[in-house]
Amino acid sequence: MGAIMKRVEATTEKQDILCAETPAGPVSLVVFGASGDLACRKLYPSLYELYRRELMPSGFYVLGCGRSELSDDRFRDMVEESLENAGIENAQGFHDFLGRFYYESGHYNDTAFYTRIREKCIVLDNLYNLDGCRIFYLSLPPFLYTTVTEKLREVQLACPAATGRMQTIRLIVEKPFGTDLRTAKDLDDHLHRCFDESQIYRIDHYLGKETIQNLMVFRFANSIFEPLWNRTFIDHVQITIAESVGVEHRAGYYDQSGALRDMFQNHLLQMVALVAMEPPAAFEADSVRDEKAKLLRSIRPFTPDRIPLEVVAGQYGPGTVGSQQYPGYRDEAEVNPSSQTETFVAAKLTVDNWRWKDVPFYLRTGKRLARKLTEIVIVFKHIPHSMFANAGLDEFEPNRLRFQIQPDEGIYLSLQAKRPGSKLCMSGLKLAVDYQKLFEMKMPEAYQRLLLDCMTGDQMLFTRQDSIMLSWQLIQPIFDYWAENHKNLCVYPAGTSCVSCAEELMEKEGRKWTIL
Ligand code: BG6
């Protein structure tokens, strides 16, 4: 039956809006890799937004650190440029904001660099009368994490007691946290020699996205969905992170990494955890992270007999995205021409617990696909019996609840409804909530949330050590299998909306992916 999709607008009422936000207390932010791409594209614009929203304290400064030799003034020009690139121009408080940026240059393995940082921090703490929290942000290639944290420890910047007035020291690190189970464990052991787990904020930027944060509110602030959220009503769950971009300028990293490490080990598994975990005891960091870890522990390990049946990998060949022609992955600059790196991966996960027994979770992610789309689709079971079968109307689609994480953030529930007119005529109907329209705002950048949470000491949206290890443990057998057996890469044309090996993974179980 041809489905007619209707939009049903949602509304909020002013008195229904309940908000809680904690502004940051006095803080100094020491950014390593301060002139790098991540800092300029994400950190400085996000910090400015927090400042504009009056969520930054009157006492704060940023000390940029890096190899490039820059004066404070030149660094401020760079920060200004990064704000302009983010569309923020000479806005409110610009001068005051930029005046709080300072710079120190040096080599990452030179102890004297860190001694200078310590001295500069002492001067700036006095200038801003700071007696609160210091955050070290490693916006660096991961191979430098151990060097920098070790040096911070050596000059006693990692340890609160030794820093005099500063009471709280925190460390922000970006993924990847290792490249496999062993290296992740080594990195973790190292970080814990220098910092306590309560000081470590591991960023998975997906957790800062508004629509991902909404999963917990949606599930645990509404009474109508939770009773359905189990094997009795749900047939399966699909999670997709599709990108239209290729490897871009990151081939050096990506060719060593691939989709399983780059997207699956972190973003996809974190999304599974949020969709499938039990209700946490409280909306509080460790309660939530306990439940996520428990869920990850319940995922059935991949064994060599299951891997070829339940995990597929692909690599993009030449093709077109929109009207633009693109080369295949192996022809991209700096990619090994015989590379076996997967740019696409899909897998079926089985969760061995009471709630999810026999409910498969299908996950897929890839680059150079038809479009950018991140979504979670909960596919409910078919109705147990159709009383419309006698009228020949029993082929309708099961209900689907779709969280569109990005772009065009929204929530959609598909239903069957009677069309006016004929005695019996059914239409697929879609209840739609369009976030941007409804809340009349652009979705805030994930880094705003993550920076503010780190400044206020809330680790809820940061990945804890146990989750990281559990995720690596889960996928390590896949790497081992690929190392010992031929990695069967299915080649897909750039711009495709359907990767054949992933389609087969679902089709053999009588299911279909949503269309990209
Ligand atoms: C990063 C990956 O973690 O996420 C990139 O390393 C990927 O390869 C990016 O492109 C996608 O993030 P977003 O927010 O654009 O979906």
Coordinates of C-alpha atoms and ligand atoms in Angstrom, one line a residue:
M1 CA 0.0 0.0 0.0
G2 CA 1.5 3.4 -1.0
A3 CA 2.1 5.3 2.2
I4 CA 1.1 9.0 2.3
M5 CA 3.3 10.8 4.7
K6 CA 1.7 13.7 6.6
R7 CA 3.4 16.1 8.9
V8 CA 1.8 16.6 12.3
E9 CA 3.4 19.5 14.0
A10 CA 4.3 19.3 17.7
T11 CA 4.1 22.3 20.0
T12 CA 5.7 23.1 23.3
E13 CA 4.0 25.3 25.8
K14 CA 6.0 27.9 27.7
Q15 CA 5.0 26.7 31.1
D16 CA 6.1 23.1 30.1
I17 CA 9.7 24.1 29.6
L18 CA 11.8 23.0 32.6
C19 CA 15.5 24.0 32.4
A20 CA 18.5 23.3 34.6
E21 CA 21.9 24.8 33.7
T22 CA 24.9 25.3 35.9
P23 CA 27.3 28.1 34.9
A24 CA 31.1 27.3 35.1
G25 CA 33.0 28.5 38.2
P26 CA 36.4 30.1 38.0
V27 CA 38.6 28.2 35.6
S28 CA 41.8 28.2 33.6
L29 CA 41.9 26.3 30.4
V30 CA 45.3 25.1 29.1
V31 CA 45.0 24.0 25.5
F32 CA 47.8 21.9 24.0
G33 CA 47.7 22.0 20.2
A34 CA 46.2 25.5 20.5
S35 CA 46.7 26.5 16.9
G36 CA 45.4 23.2 15.5
D37 CA 42.3 22.5 13.5
L38 CA 40.1 21.1 16.3
A39 CA 40.9 24.0 18.6
C40 CA 40.1 26.6 16.0
R41 CA 37.1 25.0 14.5
K42 CA 35.4 23.8 17.6
L43 CA 36.9 25.0 20.9
Y44 CA 37.2 28.7 20.6
P45 CA 33.8 29.2 18.9
S46 CA 32.2 27.0 21.6
L47 CA 33.9 28.9 24.4
Y48 CA 32.7 32.2 22.9
E49 CA 29.1 30.9 22.8
L50 CA 29.3 29.9 26.4
Y51 CA 30.7 33.4 27.2
R52 CA 27.9 35.1 25.2
R53 CA 25.3 33.0 27.1
E54 CA 26.9 34.2 30.4
L55 CA 27.8 30.6 31.3
M56 CA 31.5 31.5 31.7
P57 CA 32.6 33.0 35.0
S58 CA 34.2 36.4 35.4
G59 CA 37.4 34.6 36.4
F60 CA 38.7 32.6 33.4
Y61 CA 41.5 32.6 31.0
V62 CA 42.8 30.4 28.2
L63 CA 46.5 29.5 27.9
G64 CA 47.2 28.1 24.4
C65 CA 50.3 25.9 24.1
G66 CA 51.9 24.5 21.0
R67 CA 55.0 24.2 18.8
S68 CA 54.2 27.2 16.7
E69 CA 55.9 30.3 17.9
L70 CA 53.2 32.9 18.6
S71 CA 53.0 36.0 20.7
D72 CA 49.8 36.5 22.8
D73 CA 48.7 39.1 20.2
R74 CA 49.2 36.8 17.3
F75 CA 47.4 34.0 19.1
R76 CA 44.4 36.3 19.8
D77 CA 44.3 37.2 16.1
M78 CA 44.1 33.5 15.3
V79 CA 41.3 33.0 17.8
E80 CA 39.5 36.0 16.3
E81 CA 39.9 34.5 12.9
S82 CA 38.5 31.2 14.1
L83 CA 35.4 33.0 15.5
E84 CA 34.9 34.8 12.2
N85 CA 35.2 31.5 10.3
A86 CA 32.4 30.2 12.6
G87 CA 30.3 33.2 11.7
I88 CA 30.9 35.2 14.9
E89 CA 32.1 38.7 14.1
N90 CA 32.9 41.5 16.4
A91 CA 30.1 40.5 18.6
Q92 CA 29.2 41.4 22.2
G93 CA 32.2 41.3 24.6
F94 CA 34.6 40.4 21.8
H95 CA 37.4 42.5 23.2
D96 CA 37.1 41.2 26.7
F97 CA 36.8 37.6 25.5
L98 CA 39.9 37.8 23.3
G99 CA 41.9 39.6 25.9
R100 CA 41.7 36.4 28.1
F101 CA 43.8 34.4 25.6
Y102 CA 47.6 33.9 26.2
Y103 CA 50.2 31.7 24.5
E104 CA 53.3 29.7 25.4
S105 CA 55.3 27.8 22.8
G106 CA 57.7 24.9 23.1
H107 CA 58.5 21.3 22.3
Y108 CA 56.3 18.7 23.8
N109 CA 59.1 16.5 25.0
D110 CA 61.0 19.4 26.6
T111 CA 60.5 19.7 30.4
A112 CA 61.4 23.4 30.3
F113 CA 58.3 24.0 28.2
Y114 CA 56.1 22.7 31.0
T115 CA 58.0 24.6 33.7
R116 CA 57.3 27.8 31.7
I117 CA 53.6 26.8 31.5
R118 CA 53.5 26.3 35.2
E119 CA 55.1 29.7 35.8
K120 CA 52.8 31.5 33.4
C121 CA 49.8 29.8 35.0
I122 CA 50.8 31.1 38.4
V123 CA 51.1 34.7 37.1
L124 CA 47.7 34.4 35.3
D125 CA 46.0 32.8 38.3
N126 CA 47.1 35.8 40.4
L127 CA 46.0 38.3 37.7
Y128 CA 42.5 36.7 37.4
N129 CA 42.4 35.9 41.1
L130 CA 41.7 32.2 40.3
D131 CA 41.5 29.6 43.0
G132 CA 39.3 27.0 41.3
C133 CA 39.7 24.6 38.6
R134 CA 42.4 24.0 35.9
I135 CA 41.7 22.0 32.8
F136 CA 44.3 20.6 30.5
Y137 CA 42.9 20.0 27.0
L138 CA 44.9 17.7 24.8
S139 CA 43.9 18.8 21.3
L140 CA 46.8 16.8 19.9
P141 CA 47.6 13.7 17.8
P142 CA 47.1 10.7 20.2
F143 CA 50.8 9.6 20.1
L144 CA 51.6 12.7 22.1
Y145 CA 49.2 11.9 25.0
T146 CA 51.7 9.9 27.0
T147 CA 54.5 12.5 26.6
V148 CA 52.4 15.4 27.6
T149 CA 50.7 13.8 30.5
E150 CA 54.0 12.4 31.8
K151 CA 55.5 15.9 31.6
L152 CA 52.6 17.5 33.4
R153 CA 53.1 15.0 36.2
E154 CA 56.9 15.6 36.2
V155 CA 56.5 19.3 36.8
Q156 CA 53.7 18.6 39.2
L157 CA 50.9 20.2 37.2
A158 CA 48.8 17.0 37.2
C159 CA 48.6 16.7 40.9
P160 CA 46.3 19.1 42.8
A161 CA 48.3 19.2 46.0
A162 CA 51.4 20.4 44.3
T163 CA 49.9 23.3 42.5
G164 CA 49.3 25.5 45.4
R165 CA 46.0 27.3 45.2
M166 CA 44.4 25.2 42.5
Q167 CA 42.1 22.6 44.0
T168 CA 40.8 20.8 41.0
I169 CA 42.8 19.6 38.0
R170 CA 41.0 18.0 35.0
L171 CA 42.3 16.5 31.8
I172 CA 40.3 16.4 28.5
V173 CA 41.4 13.8 25.9
E174 CA 39.9 13.2 22.5
K175 CA 39.4 9.8 20.8
P176 CA 41.0 7.6 19.6
F177 CA 41.8 6.1 22.9
G178 CA 44.3 3.5 21.6
T179 CA 44.1 1.5 18.4
D180 CA 43.1 -1.9 19.8
L181 CA 42.6 -3.5 23.1
R182 CA 46.2 -3.7 24.1
T183 CA 47.1 -0.1 23.2
A184 CA 43.9 1.2 24.8
K185 CA 44.9 -0.6 28.0
D186 CA 48.5 0.8 27.8
L187 CA 47.2 4.4 27.3
D188 CA 44.7 3.9 30.2
D189 CA 47.4 2.6 32.5
H190 CA 49.5 5.5 31.6
L191 CA 46.8 8.2 32.1
H192 CA 46.1 6.6 35.5
R193 CA 49.7 7.0 36.6
C194 CA 49.3 10.7 36.1
F195 CA 45.6 11.4 36.7
D196 CA 42.8 9.8 38.7
E197 CA 39.7 8.6 36.8
S198 CA 37.7 11.4 38.3
Q199 CA 40.0 13.9 36.6
I200 CA 39.8 12.4 33.1
Y201 CA 37.2 13.6 30.6
R202 CA 37.3 11.4 27.5
I203 CA 35.4 13.1 24.7
D204 CA 33.1 11.3 22.4
H205 CA 31.6 14.3 20.7
Y206 CA 28.4 12.3 19.7
L207 CA 27.5 12.3 23.4
G208 CA 27.4 16.1 23.4
K209 CA 24.9 16.2 20.5
E210 CA 21.5 17.5 21.6
T211 CA 19.6 14.7 19.9
I212 CA 21.8 12.1 21.6
Q213 CA 21.3 13.7 25.0
N214 CA 17.6 13.6 24.3
L215 CA 17.5 9.8 24.2
M216 CA 17.6 9.7 28.0
V217 CA 14.9 12.3 28.4
F218 CA 12.8 10.7 25.8
R219 CA 13.1 7.2 27.4
F220 CA 13.0 8.2 31.0
A221 CA 10.8 11.3 31.2
N222 CA 7.8 9.7 29.3
S223 CA 5.8 6.9 30.7
I224 CA 4.3 5.7 27.5
F225 CA 7.4 4.4 25.7
E226 CA 9.3 2.5 28.4
P227 CA 6.7 -0.3 28.7
L228 CA 7.1 -1.0 25.0
W229 CA 10.9 -0.8 25.0
N230 CA 11.6 -4.5 25.1
R231 CA 11.5 -7.8 23.2
T232 CA 7.8 -8.1 23.5
F233 CA 7.1 -5.1 21.3
I234 CA 10.3 -4.4 19.4
D235 CA 11.4 -6.5 16.4
H236 CA 14.8 -4.9 15.9
V237 CA 16.8 -1.7 16.1
Q238 CA 18.8 0.0 13.3
I239 CA 21.5 2.5 13.9
T240 CA 23.1 4.3 11.0
I241 CA 25.9 6.9 10.8
A242 CA 26.2 7.7 7.1
E243 CA 28.6 10.4 5.8
S244 CA 28.8 11.8 2.3
V245 CA 32.3 13.0 2.8
G246 CA 35.3 10.8 2.0
V247 CA 38.5 10.5 3.9
E248 CA 39.2 14.3 3.4
H249 CA 42.6 15.5 4.5
R250 CA 43.0 12.7 7.2
A251 CA 44.1 9.8 5.1
G252 CA 47.3 9.4 7.2
Y253 CA 45.2 8.7 10.2
Y254 CA 42.2 7.0 8.5
D255 CA 44.1 4.5 6.5
Q256 CA 45.5 3.1 9.7
S257 CA 42.2 3.2 11.4
G258 CA 39.1 2.4 9.3
A259 CA 35.4 2.6 10.1
L260 CA 35.4 0.0 12.8
R261 CA 37.9 1.9 15.0
D262 CA 36.9 5.4 13.8
M263 CA 33.1 5.2 14.3
F264 CA 32.0 1.8 15.6
Q265 CA 34.1 1.3 18.7
N266 CA 33.0 4.7 20.0
H267 CA 30.0 6.6 18.5
L268 CA 27.9 3.6 17.4
L269 CA 28.4 1.5 20.6
Q270 CA 27.7 4.5 22.8
M271 CA 24.4 5.0 20.9
V272 CA 23.6 1.3 21.4
A273 CA 24.2 1.7 25.1
L274 CA 21.9 4.7 25.4
V275 CA 19.1 3.1 23.5
A276 CA 19.3 -0.3 25.3
M277 CA 20.5 0.4 28.8
E278 CA 18.2 0.0 31.9
P279 CA 16.9 3.2 33.6
P280 CA 19.8 4.6 35.7
A281 CA 19.2 5.1 39.4
A282 CA 19.7 8.9 39.0
F283 CA 20.5 11.5 36.4
E284 CA 24.0 11.5 37.6
A285 CA 27.3 10.7 35.9
D286 CA 28.2 7.3 37.5
S287 CA 24.6 6.0 37.6
V288 CA 24.3 6.6 33.9
R289 CA 27.8 5.3 33.1
D290 CA 27.2 2.2 35.3
E291 CA 24.1 1.3 33.2
K292 CA 26.0 1.9 29.9
A293 CA 28.8 -0.3 31.0
K294 CA 26.4 -3.0 32.1
L295 CA 24.7 -3.0 28.7
L296 CA 28.0 -3.2 26.9
R297 CA 28.9 -6.1 29.0
S298 CA 25.7 -7.9 27.9
I299 CA 26.5 -7.7 24.2
R300 CA 27.4 -11.2 23.0
P301 CA 31.1 -11.5 22.1
F302 CA 31.9 -11.9 18.4
T303 CA 33.3 -15.4 17.8
P304 CA 35.2 -16.5 14.7
D305 CA 32.3 -18.6 13.5
R306 CA 29.9 -15.6 13.8
I307 CA 32.1 -12.8 12.4
P308 CA 31.8 -13.8 8.7
L309 CA 28.0 -14.0 9.1
E310 CA 27.4 -10.9 11.3
V311 CA 30.1 -8.4 10.3
V312 CA 30.6 -6.9 6.8
A313 CA 33.1 -4.4 5.6
G314 CA 33.3 -2.3 2.5
Q315 CA 35.4 0.3 0.7
Y316 CA 34.3 3.0 -1.6
G317 CA 35.2 3.0 -5.3
P318 CA 34.8 5.9 -7.7
G319 CA 31.4 7.4 -8.1
T320 CA 29.3 10.5 -7.8
V321 CA 27.8 12.2 -4.7
G322 CA 25.1 14.7 -5.9
S323 CA 26.5 15.8 -9.2
Q324 CA 30.2 15.7 -8.1
Q325 CA 32.5 12.9 -9.3
Y326 CA 34.8 11.4 -6.7
P327 CA 37.8 9.0 -6.9
G328 CA 37.7 5.7 -5.1
Y329 CA 39.3 5.4 -1.7
R330 CA 42.5 3.8 -3.0
D331 CA 43.0 6.7 -5.3
E332 CA 42.7 9.4 -2.6
A333 CA 45.9 11.3 -1.8
E334 CA 48.1 9.6 0.8
V335 CA 46.0 6.3 0.7
N336 CA 47.9 3.1 0.1
P337 CA 46.8 2.1 -3.5
S338 CA 46.2 -1.5 -2.3
S339 CA 44.7 -0.5 1.0
Q340 CA 42.5 -3.0 2.8
T341 CA 41.1 -0.4 5.1
E342 CA 37.3 -0.5 5.5
T343 CA 35.4 2.8 4.8
F344 CA 32.2 1.1 5.7
V345 CA 31.2 -1.5 8.3
A346 CA 27.9 -3.0 9.3
A347 CA 27.2 -5.6 12.0
K348 CA 24.5 -7.4 13.8
L349 CA 24.7 -7.2 17.6
T350 CA 23.0 -9.5 20.0
V351 CA 22.3 -8.3 23.5
D352 CA 22.1 -11.2 26.0
N353 CA 19.7 -9.9 28.7
W354 CA 16.1 -10.2 29.6
R355 CA 14.9 -7.0 27.9
W356 CA 16.6 -7.6 24.5
K357 CA 16.8 -11.4 24.0
D358 CA 16.2 -12.1 20.3
V359 CA 16.1 -8.4 19.3
P360 CA 18.9 -7.8 16.9
F361 CA 20.7 -4.4 16.8
Y362 CA 21.9 -3.7 13.2
L363 CA 24.6 -1.0 13.0
R364 CA 26.2 0.5 10.0
T365 CA 28.5 3.4 9.3
G366 CA 30.4 4.5 6.2
K367 CA 32.0 7.3 4.3
R368 CA 31.1 8.6 0.8
L369 CA 27.5 7.4 1.0
A370 CA 24.5 9.1 -0.7
R371 CA 24.1 11.6 2.1
K372 CA 24.9 12.6 5.7
L373 CA 22.5 11.0 8.0
T374 CA 22.6 9.7 11.6
E375 CA 19.6 7.9 12.8
I376 CA 18.2 5.4 15.3
V377 CA 15.2 3.4 14.1
I378 CA 13.2 1.3 16.5
V379 CA 11.1 -1.1 14.4
F380 CA 8.2 -2.5 16.3
K381 CA 6.7 -5.9 15.7
H382 CA 3.9 -6.5 13.2
I383 CA 0.5 -6.6 14.8
P384 CA -0.2 -10.1 16.0
H385 CA -3.4 -10.5 13.9
S386 CA -4.9 -8.3 11.2
M387 CA -8.6 -8.0 11.3
F388 CA -8.4 -6.2 7.9
A389 CA -7.0 -9.3 6.2
N390 CA -10.4 -10.2 4.8
A391 CA -10.5 -6.8 3.0
G392 CA -7.1 -7.6 1.5
L393 CA -5.4 -5.0 3.7
D394 CA -2.8 -6.7 5.8
E395 CA 0.5 -5.7 4.3
F396 CA 1.0 -2.5 6.1
E397 CA 4.4 -1.6 7.6
P398 CA 5.0 -2.1 11.3
N399 CA 5.3 1.1 13.4
R400 CA 8.7 2.7 13.5
L401 CA 10.1 5.3 15.8
R402 CA 12.9 7.2 14.2
F403 CA 15.3 9.5 16.0
Q404 CA 17.0 11.6 13.4
I405 CA 20.2 12.6 15.2
Q406 CA 21.5 14.8 12.4
P407 CA 21.1 16.7 10.2
D408 CA 17.4 18.1 10.3
E409 CA 17.2 16.8 13.9
G410 CA 13.8 15.3 14.7
I411 CA 11.7 12.4 16.0
Y412 CA 9.2 10.6 13.8
L413 CA 6.6 8.0 14.6
S414 CA 5.0 6.1 11.7
L415 CA 1.5 4.9 12.2
Q416 CA -1.4 3.5 10.2
A417 CA -4.6 5.7 10.0
K418 CA -7.8 5.6 8.2
R419 CA -8.1 8.0 5.2
P420 CA -11.4 9.8 5.0
G421 CA -13.6 8.7 2.1
S422 CA -13.7 5.0 1.4
K423 CA -15.1 2.5 3.9
L424 CA -11.6 1.2 4.5
C425 CA -8.6 2.9 3.3
M426 CA -5.4 3.1 5.2
S427 CA -2.5 5.5 5.0
G428 CA 1.0 5.5 6.5
L429 CA 1.0 8.6 8.7
K430 CA 4.1 10.2 10.3
L431 CA 4.0 12.2 13.5
A432 CA 6.9 14.5 13.2
V433 CA 8.8 16.7 15.6
D434 CA 11.3 18.9 13.9
Y435 CA 13.7 20.2 16.5
Q436 CA 14.9 23.3 14.9
K437 CA 11.4 24.5 13.9
L438 CA 9.9 23.6 17.2
F439 CA 12.5 25.2 19.4
E440 CA 13.3 27.9 16.9
M441 CA 17.0 27.5 17.3
K442 CA 20.0 26.0 15.6
M443 CA 21.3 23.0 17.5
P444 CA 24.2 24.1 19.7
E445 CA 27.6 22.6 18.9
A446 CA 28.3 19.5 20.9
Y447 CA 31.6 21.0 22.2
Q448 CA 29.7 23.8 24.1
R449 CA 27.9 21.2 26.2
L450 CA 31.1 19.1 26.7
L451 CA 33.3 22.1 27.7
L452 CA 30.7 23.4 30.1
D453 CA 30.1 20.0 31.7
C454 CA 33.9 19.5 32.2
M455 CA 34.1 23.0 33.7
T456 CA 31.3 22.2 36.1
G457 CA 32.8 18.7 36.9
D458 CA 30.0 16.7 35.4
Q459 CA 31.4 13.5 33.7
M460 CA 28.0 12.1 32.5
L461 CA 28.7 12.7 28.8
F462 CA 32.3 11.6 28.9
T463 CA 33.2 8.0 28.4
R464 CA 34.4 6.1 31.4
Q465 CA 37.4 3.8 31.4
D466 CA 35.3 0.6 31.7
S467 CA 33.1 1.5 28.7
I468 CA 36.2 2.1 26.6
M469 CA 37.7 -1.2 27.5
L470 CA 34.4 -3.1 27.0
S471 CA 34.1 -1.6 23.5
W472 CA 37.6 -2.6 22.5
Q473 CA 37.1 -6.1 24.0
L474 CA 34.0 -6.4 21.9
I475 CA 35.6 -5.5 18.6
Q476 CA 39.1 -7.0 19.1
P477 CA 38.0 -10.4 17.9
I478 CA 37.0 -8.8 14.6
F479 CA 40.4 -7.3 14.1
D480 CA 42.0 -10.7 15.0
Y481 CA 39.7 -12.4 12.5
W482 CA 40.5 -9.9 9.8
A483 CA 44.2 -10.3 10.5
E484 CA 44.1 -14.1 10.1
N485 CA 41.5 -14.5 7.3
H486 CA 40.9 -12.7 4.1
K487 CA 39.0 -9.5 4.8
N488 CA 36.2 -9.6 2.4
L489 CA 35.8 -6.0 1.4
C490 CA 32.7 -5.2 -0.7
V491 CA 33.4 -2.3 -3.0
Y492 CA 30.6 0.2 -3.3
P493 CA 30.4 3.2 -5.6
A494 CA 30.9 6.6 -4.0
G495 CA 27.5 8.2 -3.5
T496 CA 25.5 4.9 -3.1
S497 CA 22.5 4.6 -0.9
C498 CA 22.8 0.9 -0.6
V499 CA 25.9 -1.1 0.2
S500 CA 25.2 -4.6 -1.1
C501 CA 26.9 -6.6 1.7
A502 CA 25.0 -4.7 4.4
E503 CA 21.7 -5.2 2.5
E504 CA 22.4 -9.0 2.5
L505 CA 23.1 -9.0 6.2
M506 CA 19.6 -7.8 6.8
E507 CA 17.8 -9.5 3.9
K508 CA 18.9 -12.9 5.0
E509 CA 16.9 -12.3 8.2
G510 CA 13.9 -11.0 6.3
R511 CA 14.5 -7.3 7.2
K512 CA 15.5 -4.1 5.4
W513 CA 17.5 -1.1 6.2
T514 CA 15.8 2.3 6.0
I515 CA 16.6 4.1 2.8
L516 CA 19.5 6.5 3.0
Ligands
BG6_1 C1 34.8 11.6 14.0 C2 35.4 10.7 13.0 O1 34.8 11.0 15.3 O2 33.4 11.8 13.7 C3 35.3 11.2 11.6 O3 36.8 10.5 13.3 C4 33.9 11.5 11.3 O4 35.9 10.3 10.6 C5 33.3 12.4 12.4 O5 33.8 12.2 10.0 C6 31.8 12.6 12.2 O6 31.3 13.5 13.1 P1 29.9 14.3 12.8 O7 29.7 15.1 14.1 O8 30.2 15.1 11.6 O9 28.9 13.2 12.6

